[in-house]
C-alpha cells in the first residue's frame, strides 16, 4: 500500500490535503446539507428549552474490535451520557486525532460507523476538526465528541436515591471490557465475546416518564461496581448487589475466572443501570424488556440504610465488600 | 446448580457439633481467592476459622534471587522474563536504588512479564542473537510445565534462574512444633493433581490432623471443609480426596518424571522464613552451564543472604505461615495497599494480603459482620 492510501503528516498541515480529508472523508459521511466546512463555527438555532451538554474522549485499542469500533463508540458514548441525563441528543461535534500511517480504508470504516451510529441516534454532526499526530504518537485514531441534548427529564440524580430504592441493569455486564481485551491480547482464549457497544437512548427514553425513576447511568469504565459506589456515596447508604441476579454471559465469566477479574468492574458500552422506587421496578423492567437491547434486564440490588459501602451478596449466600476499583485491570478500553 | 450444592454443604457444616474453636488451613492462593470472593467465611459458624497458609510462591521467593534477577537485567546484555506478579515485588535495597524489576525496566533494562513459559521459548526463537534469562518462581504446578519445556529442549540463548518450591515441606515445618498451628488442612487440588494426593498423607497419619484435597469452586471447597470438620468431630483423621475427578492416585506420572529429569530436590530458603529441608527445586548438574546463578555469580551479593527478610515492618512471613491474618499486619491498608505495596503478599495475585484486599476485607470484623 503506498502513501496515498494512508494518513500522512501533510493531512494535518491545514492545506489542500487537510481540506480533501475533511471534505471527502468526514463531511460527505457526517455532514447534513447545511454543514459548511469553510466556517470556523456552526450557527445553531435552539428553542428555549433546557439543554444538556457533554464531552468525552475515546482512545480504545484496538480501534476496531468484535462488536464495534472507535467510531461507533465515540457516538454512543456521548449519546449515552446525554440519554442517562434525561436529555434527547440533538447535535454532535467531533474532533479526530489521526495517527500518521493510518490507512484510509480503516478511517473510512470508522467514519462510516460513526455516521451510522449518529443517524440511528437521530443526532446531526454540526462541527468537526481533524489533527494529524506523528507516527507512534496516537494509537491509530482518537476521537472527542461533544453532544448537545434537549432535556426531557431533568431531575435524575444520584442525590435523589434513597434507602428502599432498587437497582436494575438492562443486560449482561462486562462484554465490552472482555471483547476489547481479547482483541488486544494474545491470550489463547477462544470465545465469542462481542462488545455491547450500542446506543442506550431507546432504553432511557422508554423510562424517562416513570415518576419513581431516580437515576440512570451507563456503567462504562469501572463497571457496575463503580456505579454502585457512586450511589452509595451520594445516598450515604449501603448498596447491596445480588451476585446471582447480575447477568454475566458464560464466556465473559469464563475469561474472568481464568484471569482473576471481577466482571462487576468491567466496562459496558451499551447497558444502563437504573435506580427506581421499589413499586415501579416492574414498570421499568417491563418496558426495558420490550425495548431494543433490554431483553435480559434484571433487578440486581437495592439501597439499604447503613454505612456508605457496597456489599455483594454472593450466590452461595455469603457476602463481601465490593471495593472501589484499585488498579485498572484493562487500560484504554473506551 | 453448584450454588445449590454449596448451600447444602453450608447447611451440613452448621449441623455439625463443633468444638469452640476450629482452625482450618488452606495452602493455595486459588483456594484463598475463592474463599474471599464467594464470601465463604461470612456463612460459616463463628467458631470455624479458615487460615490462609503458604500458598504464594512469589511471596516466599528469596530476596537474593530477586536481587540477582534485577542485577542481571541492569548489568548484563540480556532480557529477563518472569511471571507478571514478580515485577513489582520489592527487594530490601535502599529506596533510592532499583528495588524492583519494574523499576529496572523503567531504568532501561529489558524485563518482560509473561503469563506462560512458552512466551520465553517464542521470544528466544524469534531473536536468536539475543540472550534471555527465564526467572521462574513457582510451586509444583508451575515448575512441572517449566520442566516439561526445558526437557523438550532449551534454546541456546536461554539461561535459567529457578526459584521453585514444594508445598508440603512448608506444611511439615508448621507441624513440626509441639502444638499444631491448625486443626485441619484443605490440601491443594492442583498440586495434588500433579504430585499425587499421597504427598499429604503425613498430615493425618503422622500428625492426626484431618485433611481433604479440594477443588476450586465454592461448593468444592465447602465439601472439603465439611469433610475436614466431620473428621474432626468423629475423631477419624484421614486424607479424603474431594477432588477425585481431577486428582488421580499418584498424580500425573509424566509430569513428575519430567520434574525429576530437570530438577533435583534441594534445601531451599523461603523469604523471611529461613531454609526448609527438601523444599526447593534446583537445576540438575546437566544444566549447570545454563544456570544463571552460576553464570552471574559475580553479581550476587553474598551479604544479601543475611538480609533475605521481608521489607521492614512487613508481616508477610507470618502471613505466609498462617500465624497472623493479613488484617493483623500493622501496615495492611495503611502504608501497604495494592497501589503501593510494601511486601510481596500485597503484590502477588496469590498473596493473601492482596486477595483479602481485593475481596474488600479491611478489618477483622469485615469477615463476619456483613450479613444483613
Ligand atoms: S499488609 Fe503488606 S506489609 Fe503487611 S504483611 Fe501484607 S504485604 Fe506485608
XYZ file of C-alpha atoms and ligand atoms in Angstrom:
714
model
C 0.000 0.000 0.000
C 1.512 3.350 -0.948
C 1.352 6.564 0.990
C -1.580 7.972 -0.942
C -3.771 5.463 0.882
C -2.618 6.395 4.345
C -2.789 9.403 6.605
C 0.392 11.463 6.265
C 1.529 14.457 8.253
C 0.528 16.569 5.245
C -3.101 15.743 6.025
C -2.653 17.846 9.116
C -0.926 20.850 7.569
C -4.082 22.875 7.010
C -3.637 22.955 3.243
C -5.173 21.142 0.337
C -4.738 17.666 1.766
C -6.436 18.684 5.001
C -9.354 20.092 3.064
C -9.625 16.937 1.000
C -9.545 14.791 4.099
C -12.328 16.785 5.726
C -14.478 17.124 2.641
C -14.038 13.695 1.144
C -13.973 11.502 4.197
C -15.702 13.335 7.022
C -18.135 15.870 5.569
C -19.578 13.547 2.941
C -20.367 10.964 5.561
C -21.224 13.031 8.590
C -22.447 16.374 7.326
C -26.024 17.293 6.573
C -26.930 19.567 3.673
C -26.359 22.636 5.864
C -22.856 21.746 7.011
C -20.393 24.392 5.875
C -16.842 23.081 6.190
C -15.318 26.502 5.492
C -16.566 28.374 8.543
C -14.923 28.325 11.975
C -18.107 27.894 13.975
C -21.508 26.413 13.411
C -24.531 28.602 13.957
C -27.367 26.880 15.815
C -30.871 27.998 16.499
C -32.040 26.352 19.711
C -35.557 26.533 21.098
C -35.972 27.833 24.610
C -35.722 24.513 26.475
C -33.155 23.388 28.984
C -30.136 21.891 27.268
C -27.529 19.391 28.373
C -24.001 19.396 27.044
C -21.351 16.718 27.468
C -17.898 15.982 26.092
C -15.962 12.735 26.020
C -12.668 11.491 24.561
C -12.215 7.987 23.121
C -8.949 6.044 22.962
C -9.558 2.371 22.526
C -7.002 -0.207 21.485
C -7.552 -1.897 19.078
C -9.595 0.741 17.237
C -11.733 -1.999 15.697
C -12.948 -4.843 17.905
C -15.661 -7.515 17.769
C -18.988 -5.748 18.106
C -17.797 -2.218 17.394
C -15.084 0.289 16.699
C -13.915 3.660 17.949
C -16.202 5.478 15.503
C -19.376 3.910 16.888
C -18.028 4.179 20.422
C -17.429 7.931 20.031
C -21.086 8.493 19.110
C -22.649 6.015 21.532
C -20.525 7.215 24.439
C -21.723 10.777 24.105
C -25.287 9.905 23.116
C -25.423 7.613 26.148
C -24.163 10.301 28.505
C -26.959 12.569 27.330
C -29.559 9.794 27.439
C -28.845 8.843 31.053
C -29.008 12.537 31.931
C -32.587 12.593 30.685
C -31.706 14.508 27.515
C -32.636 13.788 23.929
C -29.423 14.078 21.860
C -29.722 16.643 19.071
C -26.310 17.824 17.893
C -22.813 16.425 17.942
C -19.382 17.822 17.228
C -16.352 15.676 16.614
C -12.627 16.170 16.860
C -10.435 13.448 15.372
C -6.746 12.869 16.111
C -5.376 10.653 13.389
C -2.003 8.982 13.516
C 0.330 9.269 10.588
C 0.188 5.977 8.697
C -3.471 5.212 9.418
C -4.911 3.543 6.324
C -7.683 5.399 4.532
C -9.585 2.183 4.245
C -9.698 1.883 8.043
C -10.534 5.550 8.503
C -13.432 5.267 6.068
C -14.780 2.294 8.010
C -14.558 4.252 11.257
C -16.266 7.327 9.830
C -18.986 5.220 8.201
C -19.596 3.542 11.503
C -19.657 6.961 13.200
C -22.229 8.128 10.637
C -24.423 5.069 11.129
C -24.419 5.479 14.890
C -25.249 9.194 14.609
C -28.121 8.528 12.238
C -29.503 5.809 14.459
C -29.483 8.156 17.452
C -31.014 10.957 15.402
C -28.188 13.432 16.010
C -26.692 15.751 13.429
C -22.992 16.469 13.263
C -22.651 20.241 13.238
C -18.941 20.853 13.775
C -15.697 18.976 13.430
C -11.934 19.150 13.415
C -9.067 16.881 12.445
C -5.470 16.820 13.549
C -2.686 14.500 12.479
C -0.103 13.334 15.007
C 3.266 11.778 14.076
C 3.562 8.028 13.848
C 3.918 6.465 17.267
C 2.088 9.326 19.000
C -1.522 8.198 18.972
C -2.809 4.629 18.602
C -4.348 4.938 15.132
C -7.191 7.311 15.855
C -8.586 9.175 18.840
C -11.956 10.896 18.807
C -13.507 13.515 21.004
C -17.201 14.212 20.703
C -19.342 16.910 22.250
C -23.044 16.316 22.478
C -25.888 18.745 22.888
C -29.250 17.418 24.026
C -32.674 18.776 24.925
C -33.575 17.903 28.485
C -36.764 15.897 28.780
C -36.355 14.585 32.320
C -34.275 16.979 34.363
C -34.360 15.646 37.911
C -32.371 12.400 37.548
C -29.550 12.411 40.082
C -27.705 10.065 42.416
C -28.633 12.527 45.151
C -32.311 11.668 44.894
C -31.601 7.983 45.575
C -32.854 6.824 48.983
C -32.901 3.638 51.054
C -35.552 1.254 49.808
C -34.917 2.028 46.129
C -33.995 -0.874 43.867
C -31.275 -1.168 41.237
C -31.832 -2.529 37.745
C -29.495 -3.307 34.860
C -30.596 -3.531 31.246
C -28.454 -6.535 30.214
C -25.342 -8.667 30.751
C -22.300 -6.838 32.093
C -18.636 -6.944 31.096
C -18.991 -7.772 27.393
C -17.149 -4.695 26.166
C -14.247 -4.989 28.592
C -13.611 -8.631 27.765
C -14.193 -8.269 23.992
C -11.633 -5.483 23.753
C -9.147 -7.267 25.956
C -9.391 -10.474 23.963
C -8.984 -8.488 20.743
C -5.864 -6.823 22.133
C -4.023 -9.553 23.973
C -2.587 -12.686 22.505
C -4.297 -14.923 25.037
C -5.011 -18.362 23.770
C -8.621 -17.848 24.655
C -11.331 -18.565 22.184
C -14.796 -17.484 22.889
C -17.335 -15.488 21.083
C -17.434 -12.285 23.096
C -18.660 -9.190 21.284
C -18.738 -5.702 22.691
C -22.170 -4.479 23.740
C -21.301 -1.113 22.140
C -24.688 0.461 21.395
C -26.897 3.455 21.983
C -28.901 3.295 25.192
C -31.171 6.086 24.048
C -34.131 3.746 23.361
C -33.752 2.166 26.817
C -33.596 5.538 28.542
C -36.324 7.196 26.520
C -38.798 4.485 27.343
C -38.477 5.098 31.089
C -37.932 8.868 31.326
C -41.588 9.345 32.234
C -41.614 6.844 35.113
C -42.237 9.092 38.142
C -40.281 6.905 40.587
C -37.177 6.858 38.377
C -34.376 8.493 40.349
C -31.170 7.893 38.444
C -29.764 6.428 35.237
C -26.155 5.675 34.440
C -24.268 3.824 31.718
C -21.694 1.656 33.509
C -18.609 2.276 31.359
C -15.121 2.333 32.872
C -15.159 0.715 36.295
C -18.349 -1.217 35.548
C -21.425 -1.609 37.730
C -19.290 -1.753 40.895
C -18.192 1.807 40.245
C -21.773 2.962 39.646
C -22.764 1.260 42.899
C -20.053 3.212 44.732
C -21.235 6.459 43.258
C -24.743 5.650 44.500
C -23.647 4.681 47.986
C -21.613 7.859 48.342
C -24.348 10.145 47.074
C -27.112 8.482 49.093
C -24.875 7.851 52.132
C -26.317 4.365 52.223
C -25.324 0.732 51.751
C -25.766 -0.604 48.260
C -26.377 -4.343 48.097
C -25.871 -6.172 44.835
C -27.014 -9.764 44.386
C -24.436 -11.805 42.532
C -26.956 -14.438 41.469
C -29.111 -11.794 39.764
C -26.379 -9.928 37.893
C -26.412 -11.147 34.290
C -22.939 -12.165 33.059
C -22.522 -14.151 29.862
C -20.821 -17.543 30.222
C -17.776 -16.744 28.039
C -17.257 -13.485 29.947
C -17.472 -15.333 33.242
C -15.055 -17.959 31.928
C -12.413 -15.418 30.948
C -12.849 -13.601 34.260
C -12.344 -16.796 36.218
C -9.261 -17.661 34.234
C -7.641 -14.253 34.583
C -8.885 -13.358 38.052
C -11.054 -10.396 37.010
C -14.235 -9.384 38.706
C -16.870 -8.899 35.977
C -18.534 -6.224 38.092
C -15.624 -3.876 37.373
C -15.583 -4.430 33.619
C -16.796 -1.776 31.227
C -20.076 -1.955 29.373
C -20.809 0.320 26.409
C -24.458 -0.428 25.789
C -26.048 -1.045 29.169
C -27.930 1.146 31.618
C -28.241 0.950 35.365
C -31.431 2.458 36.766
C -32.410 3.240 40.332
C -36.129 3.338 40.859
C -38.697 3.344 43.641
C -39.448 -0.289 44.513
C -43.093 -0.192 43.432
C -42.146 0.974 39.950
C -39.354 -1.539 39.300
C -41.698 -3.797 37.350
C -42.749 -0.967 35.056
C -39.125 -0.230 34.149
C -38.261 -3.911 33.696
C -41.316 -4.474 31.544
C -40.552 -1.519 29.280
C -36.882 -2.435 29.014
C -37.648 -5.998 28.076
C -39.803 -4.719 25.241
C -37.168 -2.253 24.041
C -34.081 -2.750 21.878
C -31.221 -4.205 23.937
C -33.234 -4.767 27.105
C -34.287 -8.404 26.773
C -32.092 -9.534 29.671
C -32.940 -6.705 32.057
C -32.834 -7.673 35.734
C -33.317 -6.323 39.204
C -29.833 -6.706 40.695
C -29.825 -4.968 44.027
C -31.175 -2.419 46.419
C -30.234 0.567 48.510
C -30.320 -0.031 52.274
C -29.908 2.089 55.374
C -26.343 1.698 56.624
C -22.796 2.910 56.144
C -21.796 4.094 52.658
C -20.410 0.935 51.144
C -21.149 -1.659 48.524
C -21.852 -5.221 49.608
C -22.022 -8.102 47.188
C -24.374 -10.853 48.323
C -22.677 -13.869 46.770
C -24.564 -16.613 45.019
C -23.803 -19.126 47.782
C -25.475 -16.833 50.300
C -22.352 -15.147 51.656
C -21.375 -11.528 51.413
C -18.319 -9.456 50.811
C -17.478 -5.843 50.265
C -17.134 -4.777 46.681
C -14.381 -2.222 46.917
C -13.728 0.738 44.673
C -11.593 -0.221 41.720
C -7.967 -0.157 42.808
C -5.751 -0.636 39.790
C -7.337 -0.676 36.385
C -7.046 -4.204 35.027
C -7.764 -3.108 31.487
C -6.223 0.121 30.282
C -7.594 2.023 27.288
C -10.852 0.329 26.606
C -13.169 3.236 25.962
C -26.574 -25.893 40.369
C -23.228 -25.743 42.119
C -24.606 -22.811 44.149
C -27.414 -25.023 45.427
C -24.853 -27.660 46.361
C -22.792 -25.038 48.143
C -25.807 -24.069 50.210
C -26.347 -27.714 51.123
C -22.758 -28.044 52.347
C -23.119 -24.872 54.381
C -26.238 -26.308 55.972
C -24.434 -29.593 56.685
C -21.498 -27.768 58.276
C -23.890 -25.895 60.562
C -25.371 -29.226 61.691
C -22.010 -30.477 62.997
C -21.340 -30.385 66.707
C -18.046 -28.498 66.522
C -15.584 -27.589 69.272
C -15.442 -23.963 70.399
C -12.594 -23.049 68.074
C -11.556 -24.787 64.876
C -8.719 -23.580 62.671
C -8.549 -24.976 59.157
C -5.633 -24.020 56.949
C -5.555 -23.750 53.173
C -2.251 -23.641 51.317
C -3.190 -22.347 47.906
C -3.735 -18.834 46.565
C -6.516 -20.170 44.331
C -8.400 -21.563 47.315
C -7.969 -18.343 49.221
C -9.306 -16.374 46.266
C -12.473 -18.481 46.091
C -12.950 -18.252 49.855
C -12.728 -14.467 49.728
C -14.625 -13.830 46.506
C -17.530 -16.109 47.373
C -17.679 -14.719 50.904
C -17.401 -18.220 52.331
C -16.121 -17.085 55.716
C -19.260 -14.987 56.183
C -21.520 -18.056 56.046
C -19.581 -20.373 58.365
C -20.273 -20.959 62.038
C -18.480 -18.326 64.121
C -16.119 -20.882 65.659
C -14.704 -22.019 62.309
C -11.654 -20.071 61.139
C -10.045 -20.602 57.776
C -6.425 -19.532 57.762
C -4.536 -18.706 54.576
C -1.204 -20.537 54.781
C 1.778 -20.991 52.458
C 0.054 -20.613 49.104
C 2.080 -17.967 47.335
C 5.402 -18.899 45.708
C 6.178 -15.320 44.690
C 5.783 -14.243 48.320
C 8.492 -16.606 49.536
C 10.885 -16.194 46.611
C 14.224 -15.361 48.266
C 15.145 -11.730 48.240
C 18.635 -12.607 46.979
C 17.176 -14.349 43.899
C 15.094 -11.312 43.061
C 18.119 -9.091 43.686
C 20.170 -11.223 41.301
C 17.469 -11.021 38.613
C 17.419 -7.232 38.924
C 21.220 -7.031 38.697
C 21.260 -9.260 35.600
C 18.646 -7.052 33.968
C 20.620 -3.920 34.835
C 24.168 -5.049 34.105
C 24.067 -7.818 31.534
C 23.112 -7.729 27.892
C 20.108 -9.966 28.460
C 16.325 -9.834 28.704
C 14.866 -11.091 31.976
C 11.490 -12.782 31.501
C 9.385 -13.639 34.521
C 5.782 -14.195 35.601
C 3.915 -10.905 35.779
C 3.425 -10.589 39.521
C 7.185 -10.784 40.150
C 7.758 -7.370 38.571
C 6.539 -5.292 41.475
C 7.887 -7.384 44.355
C 10.274 -5.177 46.332
C 13.777 -6.110 47.474
C 15.222 -4.614 50.616
C 17.773 -2.325 48.975
C 17.632 1.346 49.983
C 14.774 3.354 48.454
C 16.989 5.378 46.099
C 18.329 2.227 44.425
C 16.493 -0.013 41.989
C 14.220 -2.124 44.213
C 12.014 -3.962 41.758
C 12.204 -5.451 38.296
C 9.631 -2.887 37.248
C 11.969 -0.084 38.308
C 14.810 -1.812 36.477
C 12.677 -1.778 33.366
C 11.869 1.891 33.855
C 15.624 2.494 34.126
C 16.072 0.975 30.677
C 16.722 -2.685 31.491
C 14.959 -5.322 29.407
C 12.384 -7.000 31.651
C 9.390 -8.746 30.126
C 6.405 -10.039 32.118
C 4.987 -13.333 30.884
C 1.910 -15.442 31.581
C 3.283 -18.749 30.339
C 6.747 -20.322 29.877
C 6.145 -20.732 26.152
C 6.492 -16.964 25.766
C 10.169 -17.332 26.729
C 10.694 -20.006 24.117
C 8.884 -17.947 21.459
C 10.947 -14.826 22.208
C 14.220 -16.762 22.187
C 13.457 -18.434 18.857
C 12.358 -15.157 17.299
C 15.528 -13.337 18.439
C 18.341 -15.894 18.176
C 21.115 -13.320 18.554
C 19.796 -12.050 21.911
C 20.183 -13.618 25.362
C 17.287 -14.352 27.677
C 17.100 -15.230 31.339
C 13.968 -17.047 32.469
C 13.394 -16.221 36.129
C 10.878 -18.811 37.321
C 9.399 -18.783 40.812
C 6.577 -21.198 41.481
C 5.197 -24.231 43.233
C 4.910 -27.707 41.723
C 2.067 -26.622 39.439
C 4.294 -24.027 37.790
C 7.534 -25.961 37.873
C 6.018 -29.007 36.140
C 5.256 -27.142 32.890
C 8.596 -25.328 33.196
C 10.353 -28.682 33.497
C 8.406 -30.027 30.528
C 9.526 -27.141 28.320
C 13.155 -27.452 29.469
C 13.145 -31.204 28.914
C 11.811 -30.711 25.386
C 14.825 -28.592 24.631
C 16.225 -25.338 25.946
C 17.114 -22.809 23.230
C 20.845 -21.975 23.158
C 20.159 -18.373 24.142
C 18.066 -19.008 27.272
C 19.538 -19.217 30.783
C 17.554 -20.155 33.878
C 17.101 -18.612 37.298
C 14.958 -21.132 39.158
C 13.215 -20.416 42.467
C 10.857 -23.367 42.502
C 9.394 -24.549 45.780
C 7.453 -27.556 47.033
C 4.350 -27.016 49.102
C 4.242 -29.891 51.574
C 7.636 -29.219 53.255
C 6.303 -25.830 54.398
C 3.291 -27.530 55.927
C 5.570 -30.143 57.519
C 7.517 -27.284 59.087
C 4.323 -25.809 60.513
C 3.505 -29.154 62.077
C 6.993 -29.816 63.467
C 6.462 -27.902 66.724
C 4.741 -29.241 69.833
C 1.475 -27.537 69.162
C -0.028 -27.822 65.722
C -0.728 -24.485 64.060
C -4.082 -25.727 62.793
C -6.725 -28.386 63.374
C -7.482 -29.323 59.773
C -5.980 -28.953 56.335
C -7.510 -28.219 52.948
C -4.900 -29.702 50.625
C -4.237 -28.020 47.265
C -6.082 -29.668 44.360
C -3.787 -28.536 41.570
C -0.612 -29.534 43.396
C -2.143 -32.921 44.206
C -3.199 -33.384 40.582
C 0.472 -33.155 39.606
C 2.223 -34.752 42.565
C -0.463 -37.131 43.770
C -2.617 -36.758 46.882
C -0.336 -39.200 48.740
C 2.136 -36.377 49.480
C -0.358 -35.117 52.057
C -0.915 -38.425 53.886
C 1.625 -37.423 56.527
C -0.789 -34.794 57.826
C -3.422 -37.235 59.143
C -1.104 -40.229 59.584
C 1.825 -38.624 61.407
C 0.055 -35.679 62.988
C -3.513 -36.923 63.368
C -4.883 -33.879 61.558
C -7.974 -34.206 59.317
C -7.306 -33.353 55.695
C -9.096 -33.160 52.377
C -7.931 -32.412 48.841
C -10.136 -29.721 47.348
C -11.102 -28.216 44.010
C -11.586 -24.535 43.414
C -15.304 -23.822 43.132
C -17.110 -22.658 46.275
C -19.117 -25.877 46.512
C -15.949 -27.953 46.142
C -14.183 -26.035 48.886
C -17.219 -26.342 51.125
C -17.389 -30.102 50.574
C -13.695 -30.423 51.519
C -14.264 -28.217 54.537
C -17.209 -30.359 55.571
C -15.029 -33.460 55.245
C -12.317 -31.967 57.446
C -14.811 -30.796 60.071
C -16.673 -34.114 60.132
C -13.398 -35.993 60.575
C -12.616 -33.653 63.438
C -15.945 -34.289 65.136
C -15.706 -38.046 64.590
C -12.011 -38.099 65.503
C -11.173 -40.094 62.391
C -8.399 -38.148 60.646
C -7.754 -39.340 57.111
C -6.907 -37.706 53.806
C -10.112 -37.513 51.824
C -9.873 -36.784 48.123
C -12.772 -34.412 47.470
C -11.461 -33.522 44.010
C -11.135 -37.074 42.756
C -12.189 -36.438 39.144
C -9.153 -34.169 38.694
C -6.759 -35.771 41.174
C -5.938 -39.402 40.430
C -3.901 -41.552 42.797
C -0.241 -40.958 42.049
C -0.944 -37.642 40.334
C 0.451 -37.081 36.877
C 3.269 -39.598 36.441
C 4.559 -37.991 33.258
C 4.778 -34.531 34.842
C 6.544 -35.959 37.882
C 9.033 -37.772 35.697
C 9.852 -34.564 33.810
C 10.254 -32.638 37.057
C 12.675 -35.312 38.168
C 14.608 -35.207 34.899
C 15.282 -31.491 35.076
C 15.341 -30.720 38.793
C 16.795 -32.166 41.952
C 15.324 -31.668 45.395
C 17.348 -29.220 47.474
C 17.155 -27.494 50.847
C 15.922 -24.048 49.929
C 15.499 -20.619 51.539
C 11.999 -19.136 51.886
C 11.950 -15.389 52.154
C 11.564 -14.247 55.727
C 11.193 -17.818 56.931
C 14.578 -19.492 56.531
C 15.860 -22.619 54.854
C 13.413 -25.510 54.790
C 14.761 -29.010 54.156
C 13.953 -30.595 50.802
C 11.678 -27.720 49.906
C 13.156 -26.498 46.630
C 13.830 -27.408 43.040
C 17.410 -26.939 41.861
C 18.674 -27.455 38.303
C 20.383 -30.791 37.800
C 24.136 -30.626 37.049
C 23.448 -31.286 33.368
C 22.011 -27.754 33.179
C 24.795 -26.046 35.168
C 26.090 -24.284 32.065
C 22.709 -22.552 31.738
C 22.208 -21.773 35.412
C 22.066 -18.005 35.857
C 23.190 -18.403 39.472
C 26.455 -19.882 38.222
C 26.816 -17.686 35.139
C 26.218 -14.450 37.027
C 27.638 -15.423 40.408
C 29.735 -12.244 40.371
C 26.546 -10.131 40.535
C 25.186 -11.886 43.584
C 25.793 -10.175 46.860
C 26.618 -12.813 49.468
C 25.761 -10.446 52.282
C 22.191 -10.319 50.964
C 21.524 -13.815 52.219
C 21.528 -12.434 55.714
C 19.179 -9.715 54.569
C 16.779 -12.148 52.990
C 13.971 -10.907 55.145
C 10.741 -9.244 54.267
C 10.791 -5.467 53.933
C 10.939 -3.622 57.280
C 7.639 -3.780 59.149
C 6.083 -6.254 56.733
C 4.406 -9.266 58.317
C 4.383 -11.382 55.148
C 6.441 -14.175 56.687
C 3.864 -14.577 59.463
C 1.024 -14.237 56.953
C 2.526 -16.959 54.758
C 2.899 -19.249 57.750
C -0.667 -18.557 58.834
C 0.470 -17.084 62.151
C -1.398 -13.851 61.550
C -4.227 -12.786 59.276
C -3.368 -10.116 56.702
C -5.513 -7.635 58.623
C -3.312 -8.170 61.672
C -0.275 -6.677 59.941
C 0.083 -3.084 61.143
C 0.785 -1.901 57.603
C -2.252 -3.552 55.985
C -4.307 -0.836 54.354
C -2.266 1.943 55.925
C 1.069 2.158 54.156
C 0.575 -1.130 52.315
C -2.102 -1.200 49.608
C -2.025 -2.730 46.120
C -1.174 0.641 44.571
C 1.962 0.958 46.719
C 2.689 -2.472 48.191
C 5.227 -2.884 50.970
C 5.525 -6.655 50.900
C 5.169 -9.398 48.302
C 1.867 -10.657 49.773
C 0.232 -7.404 48.622
C 1.795 -7.717 45.162
C 1.159 -11.261 44.020
C -2.252 -12.383 42.833
C -1.733 -15.385 45.100
C -0.702 -13.334 48.122
C -3.179 -13.422 50.980
C -2.954 -9.662 51.604
C -3.731 -8.866 48.001
C -6.617 -11.354 47.861
C -8.155 -10.074 51.077
C -7.855 -6.502 49.862
C -9.474 -7.412 46.534
C -12.224 -9.186 48.458
C -12.973 -5.946 50.308
C -11.707 -7.096 53.704
C -10.474 -4.053 55.575
C -10.618 -5.186 59.177
C -11.035 -8.499 61.004
C -14.691 -7.622 61.654
C -15.369 -7.440 57.911
C -15.058 -11.210 57.771
C -18.188 -11.741 59.777
C -20.294 -8.645 60.033
C -21.525 -8.252 56.508
C -24.727 -10.142 56.880
C -27.868 -8.129 56.645
S -0.050 -5.961 54.566
Fe 1.708 -5.517 53.296
S 3.343 -5.266 54.728
Fe 1.723 -6.323 55.818
S 2.115 -8.489 55.551
Fe 0.807 -7.911 53.887
S 2.188 -7.375 52.233
Fe 3.405 -7.403 54.097
